[in-house]
Coordinates of N, CA, C and O in Angstrom, one line a residue:
M1 N 6.5 2.7 -6.3 CA 6.2 2.9 -5.7 C 5.5 4.0 -6.0 O 6.2 5.0 -6.4
P2 N 3.5 5.1 -6.2 CA 3.3 6.1 -6.3 C 4.2 7.7 -6.3 O 5.1 7.7 -4.7
N3 N 4.1 8.5 -7.6 CA 5.2 9.5 -7.0 C 3.7 10.6 -6.7 O 2.3 10.7 -6.8
K4 N 4.8 11.5 -5.5 CA 3.8 12.2 -4.8 C 2.5 13.2 -6.1 O 2.2 13.5 -5.7
D5 N 4.0 14.0 -6.6 CA 3.6 14.8 -7.4 C 2.4 14.4 -8.4 O 1.9 14.7 -8.8
N6 N 2.8 12.9 -8.7 CA 1.7 12.6 -9.6 C 0.2 12.7 -9.1 O -1.0 13.1 -9.5
Y7 N -0.1 12.2 -7.3 CA -1.5 12.5 -7.2 C -1.9 14.6 -6.7 O -2.9 14.6 -6.9
L8 N -0.1 14.8 -6.9 CA -0.5 16.7 -6.4 C -1.0 17.2 -7.3 O -2.3 18.1 -7.8
A9 N -0.7 17.0 -9.3 CA -1.2 17.3 -10.3 C -2.5 16.8 -10.4 O -3.2 17.9 -10.7
L10 N -3.4 15.8 -9.8 CA -4.9 15.4 -10.0 C -5.4 16.4 -9.1 O -6.8 16.2 -9.2
G11 N -4.6 16.6 -7.8 CA -5.7 17.4 -6.8 C -5.8 17.1 -6.0 O -6.6 17.1 -4.8
V12 N -5.0 15.3 -5.7 CA -5.2 14.3 -4.7 C -4.2 14.4 -3.4 O -3.1 14.5 -3.9
E13 N -4.1 14.9 -2.1 CA -3.6 14.9 -1.5 C -3.0 13.4 -1.1 O -3.9 12.4 -0.9
P14 N -2.1 12.1 -1.5 CA -2.0 10.6 -0.9 C -2.6 11.2 0.3 O -2.3 10.7 1.4
S15 N -3.1 9.3 0.6 CA -3.5 9.7 1.9 C -2.7 8.3 2.7 O -2.9 7.6 3.6
F16 N -1.6 7.3 2.0 CA -0.4 6.7 2.6 C 0.6 7.5 3.2 O 1.3 8.1 3.3
N17 N 0.5 5.8 4.5 CA 2.0 7.0 5.5 C 3.2 5.3 6.1 O 3.0 5.2 6.0
K18 N 4.3 6.7 5.3 CA 4.9 4.9 5.0 C 5.2 4.5 6.0 O 5.2 3.2 6.0
Q19 N 5.7 4.7 7.1 CA 6.1 4.2 8.8 C 4.8 3.8 9.0 O 5.0 2.4 9.9
H20 N 3.2 3.2 8.6 CA 2.3 3.3 9.0 C 2.3 1.5 8.1 O 1.7 0.5 9.0
L21 N 2.4 2.1 6.9 CA 3.0 1.0 6.7 C 4.1 0.1 6.4 O 3.8 -1.0 6.7
L22 N 4.6 0.3 7.1 CA 6.2 -0.2 8.0 C 5.9 -1.3 8.3 O 6.5 -2.2 8.3
K23 N 5.3 -1.3 8.7 CA 5.2 -1.5 11.0 C 3.8 -2.5 10.2 O 3.6 -3.9 10.9
L24 N 3.1 -2.5 9.7 CA 2.5 -3.0 9.1 C 3.1 -4.0 7.5 O 2.8 -5.7 8.7
A25 N 3.5 -4.0 7.4 CA 4.1 -4.9 6.3 C 5.1 -6.0 7.7 O 5.5 -7.0 7.2
R26 N 5.4 -5.3 8.6 CA 6.3 -6.4 9.0 C 5.7 -6.8 10.9 O 6.1 -7.6 11.5
Y27 N 4.6 -6.7 11.2 CA 2.7 -7.3 11.7 C 3.2 -8.8 11.3 O 2.4 -9.3 10.2
K28 N 3.4 -9.8 12.4 CA 3.2 -11.2 12.5 C 2.5 -11.5 13.6 O 1.3 -10.6 13.9
M29 N 1.2 -12.8 12.6 CA 0.9 -13.1 13.7 C 1.1 -13.8 14.2 O 1.9 -14.7 14.7
P30 N 0.6 -13.2 15.6 CA 0.8 -13.9 17.0 C 0.0 -15.5 17.4 O 0.7 -15.5 18.6
F31 N -0.3 -15.7 16.4 CA -1.1 -17.3 17.0 C -1.5 -17.9 15.8 O -1.7 -18.0 14.7
G32 N -1.8 -20.0 16.8 CA -2.2 -20.3 15.6 C -1.6 -20.8 14.8 O -0.9 -20.8 15.0
K33 N -1.6 -21.1 13.5 CA -1.1 -22.5 12.7 C -0.4 -21.6 11.3 O 0.8 -21.8 10.9
Y34 N -0.8 -19.9 11.8 CA 0.2 -19.0 11.3 C 1.3 -18.3 11.6 O 1.5 -16.7 11.4
K35 N 1.3 -18.7 13.3 CA 2.0 -17.8 14.2 C 3.4 -17.5 13.9 O 4.3 -18.9 13.8
G36 N 3.3 -16.7 14.1 CA 5.5 -15.6 13.0 C 5.1 -15.1 11.8 O 6.5 -15.3 11.7
D37 N 3.9 -15.6 11.0 CA 4.1 -15.1 9.5 C 3.8 -13.5 9.7 O 2.9 -13.3 10.6
Y38 N 4.4 -13.0 8.6 CA 3.9 -12.0 8.6 C 2.4 -12.1 8.1 O 2.1 -12.4 7.1
L39 N 1.2 -10.9 8.7 CA -0.2 -10.4 8.3 C -0.5 -11.3 6.5 O -0.6 -11.5 6.0
S40 N 1.0 -10.4 5.7 CA 1.0 -9.7 4.2 C 0.9 -11.1 3.7 O 1.1 -11.4 3.2
D41 N 1.4 -12.0 4.6 CA 1.9 -13.7 3.5 C 0.6 -14.7 4.4 O 0.9 -15.8 4.1
L42 N 0.2 -14.1 5.1 CA -0.8 -15.1 5.4 C -2.1 -15.4 4.0 O -2.1 -13.9 2.8
P43 N -2.6 -17.2 3.6 CA -3.4 -16.9 2.6 C -4.2 -16.2 1.9 O -5.7 -15.7 3.4
L44 N -4.5 -15.2 1.2 CA -6.5 -15.0 1.1 C -7.3 -15.7 1.6 O -8.1 -14.8 2.5
A45 N -7.9 -17.1 1.0 CA -9.2 -17.5 2.1 C -8.6 -17.7 3.7 O -10.2 -17.7 4.5
Y46 N -7.7 -17.3 4.5 CA -7.4 -16.8 6.2 C -7.9 -16.4 6.4 O -9.1 -15.7 7.0
L47 N -8.0 -14.7 5.8 CA -8.7 -13.4 5.8 C -9.1 -13.5 5.6 O -10.8 -12.6 5.8
L48 N -10.3 -13.9 3.9 CA -11.7 -14.7 3.9 C -12.6 -14.2 5.1 O -13.9 -14.4 5.5
W49 N -11.6 -16.2 6.2 CA -11.9 -17.0 6.5 C -12.3 -15.7 8.1 O -13.6 -15.9 8.8
F50 N -11.7 -15.3 8.4 CA -11.5 -14.2 9.6 C -13.1 -12.9 9.3 O -13.3 -12.3 10.3
Q51 N -12.8 -12.0 8.3 CA -13.8 -11.6 7.3 C -15.4 -12.3 7.6 O -16.1 -11.6 8.4
R52 N -15.7 -13.3 7.9 CA -16.5 -13.8 7.9 C -17.0 -14.0 9.2 O -17.9 -14.2 9.9
K53 N -15.3 -14.8 10.0 CA -16.1 -15.0 11.5 C -16.2 -13.9 12.5 O -16.9 -13.8 13.5
G54 N -15.6 -12.6 12.4 CA -15.3 -11.1 12.5 C -13.8 -11.8 12.9 O -13.2 -12.6 14.0
F55 N -13.7 -9.8 13.3 CA -12.0 -9.7 12.9 C -11.7 -9.3 14.7 O -13.0 -9.7 15.3
P56 N -9.8 -10.2 15.4 CA -10.4 -9.9 16.8 C -10.4 -8.6 17.2 O -9.8 -7.8 15.8
Q57 N -10.5 -8.0 18.0 CA -10.5 -6.1 18.9 C -9.2 -6.4 18.8 O -8.5 -7.0 18.6
G58 N -9.3 -4.9 18.3 CA -8.6 -4.5 18.2 C -7.1 -4.6 17.2 O -7.2 -4.4 16.2
K59 N -5.8 -3.9 17.6 CA -4.6 -3.7 16.5 C -4.7 -4.8 15.2 O -4.6 -4.5 14.3
L60 N -5.1 -6.5 16.1 CA -4.3 -7.0 15.0 C -6.1 -7.3 14.2 O -5.4 -7.1 13.0
G61 N -7.0 -7.1 14.9 CA -8.0 -6.9 13.7 C -8.3 -5.7 12.9 O -8.4 -6.5 11.1
D62 N -7.4 -4.5 13.1 CA -7.6 -3.6 12.3 C -6.5 -3.7 11.2 O -6.7 -3.7 10.2
N63 N -5.2 -4.7 11.6 CA -4.3 -4.7 10.6 C -4.7 -6.2 9.8 O -4.2 -6.2 8.6
L64 N -5.3 -7.2 10.2 CA -5.9 -8.1 9.4 C -7.0 -7.7 8.3 O -6.8 -7.7 7.1
R65 N -7.6 -7.0 8.9 CA -8.6 -5.5 7.9 C -8.0 -4.7 6.9 O -8.2 -5.1 5.2
E66 N -6.8 -4.4 7.0 CA -5.8 -3.1 5.8 C -5.2 -4.3 5.1 O -5.5 -3.7 4.3
V67 N -4.4 -5.7 5.9 CA -4.1 -6.6 5.2 C -5.1 -7.2 3.8 O -4.7 -7.9 3.1
L68 N -5.9 -7.6 4.3 CA -6.6 -8.5 3.7 C -7.7 -7.0 2.3 O -7.7 -7.5 1.2
E69 N -7.6 -6.0 2.9 CA -8.3 -5.0 1.8 C -7.4 -4.7 0.5 O -7.2 -4.7 -0.6
I70 N -5.7 -4.7 1.6 CA -4.4 -4.5 0.6 C -4.0 -6.2 -0.8 O -4.5 -5.6 -2.2
K71 N -4.7 -6.8 -0.2 CA -4.6 -7.8 -0.1 C -5.8 -8.3 -2.1 O -5.2 -8.5 -3.2
E72 N -6.9 -7.9 -1.3 CA -7.4 -8.3 -2.5 C -7.4 -6.8 -4.1 O -7.9 -7.2 -5.2
N73 N -6.8 -5.7 -3.8 CA -6.4 -4.8 -4.4 C -4.9 -5.1 -5.1 O -4.8 -4.7 -6.0
G74 N -4.4 -6.1 -4.2 CA -3.6 -6.4 -5.8 C -1.7 -6.3 -5.6 O -0.6 -6.0 -5.8
L75 N -2.1 -5.4 -4.5 CA -1.4 -4.4 -3.7 C -0.1 -5.5 -3.1 O 0.6 -4.0 -1.4
E76 N 0.1 -6.8 -2.2 CA 0.5 -7.2 -1.0 C 2.6 -7.1 -1.4 O 3.0 -6.9 -0.3
G77 N 2.4 -7.1 -2.5 CA 3.3 -6.5 -2.8 C 5.0 -5.8 -2.4 O 5.6 -5.4 -2.5
L78 N 3.8 -4.2 -2.6 CA 4.2 -3.1 -1.7 C 5.0 -3.5 -0.1 O 5.8 -3.1 0.0
L79 N 4.1 -4.7 0.7 CA 4.1 -4.3 2.0 C 5.4 -5.5 2.1 O 6.9 -4.8 2.8
R80 N 6.2 -6.3 0.7 CA 7.1 -7.2 1.2 C 8.4 -6.3 0.7 O 9.7 -6.5 1.1
R81 N 7.7 -5.4 -0.2 CA 8.5 -5.0 -1.2 C 9.4 -3.3 0.7 O 10.5 -3.3 0.7
L82 N 8.3 -2.6 0.9 CA 8.5 -2.3 2.4 C 9.5 -3.3 3.6 O 10.9 -2.3 3.4
R83 N 9.5 -5.0 3.5 CA 9.9 -5.1 4.6 C 11.8 -5.4 3.7 O 12.2 -5.1 4.7
E84 N 12.0 -5.9 3.2 CA 13.0 -5.8 1.7 C 13.8 -4.1 1.8 O 14.7 -5.1 1.9
D85 N 12.7 -3.2 1.5 CA 14.6 -2.2 1.9 C 14.0 -1.6 3.5 O 15.2 -1.5 3.1
F86 N 13.8 -2.2 4.2 CA 14.3 -1.5 5.3 C 15.1 -3.1 5.5 O 15.9 -2.6 7.1
R87 N 14.8 -4.3 5.7 CA 16.3 -4.8 5.8 C 17.5 -4.6 5.0 O 18.4 -4.1 6.0
T88 N 17.9 -3.8 4.5 CA 18.7 -3.3 3.5 C 19.2 -2.1 4.0 O 20.8 -2.0 4.2
E89 N 18.4 -1.0 4.1 CA 18.3 0.1 5.4 C 19.0 -0.1 6.8 O 19.9 0.7 6.8
S90 N 18.4 -1.4 7.4 CA 18.8 -1.4 8.5 C 19.8 -1.9 8.7 O 20.9 -2.8 9.6
G91 N 20.5 -2.8 7.3 CA 22.0 -3.9 7.7 C 21.5 -4.8 7.6 O 22.2 -5.8 6.7

């Protein structure tokens, strides 16, 4: 994970929130073919389909949008790592 000091040296405050990312990493698909799968484990093609057809309203749609952006930037490993770290920390 990027060091906050590296951002500050550039005069930029990091905009990520670990608690928010942890919730996003643990959010599961509530319906359909991928019911019970973590959003970050959904295939990119499925997320792109939602983008074309329209994301659901509310938190699920917001989370799907965020996961799509994370995947498009090659950062889905970050969410997996957060899930693994949380399991380790919580026992």
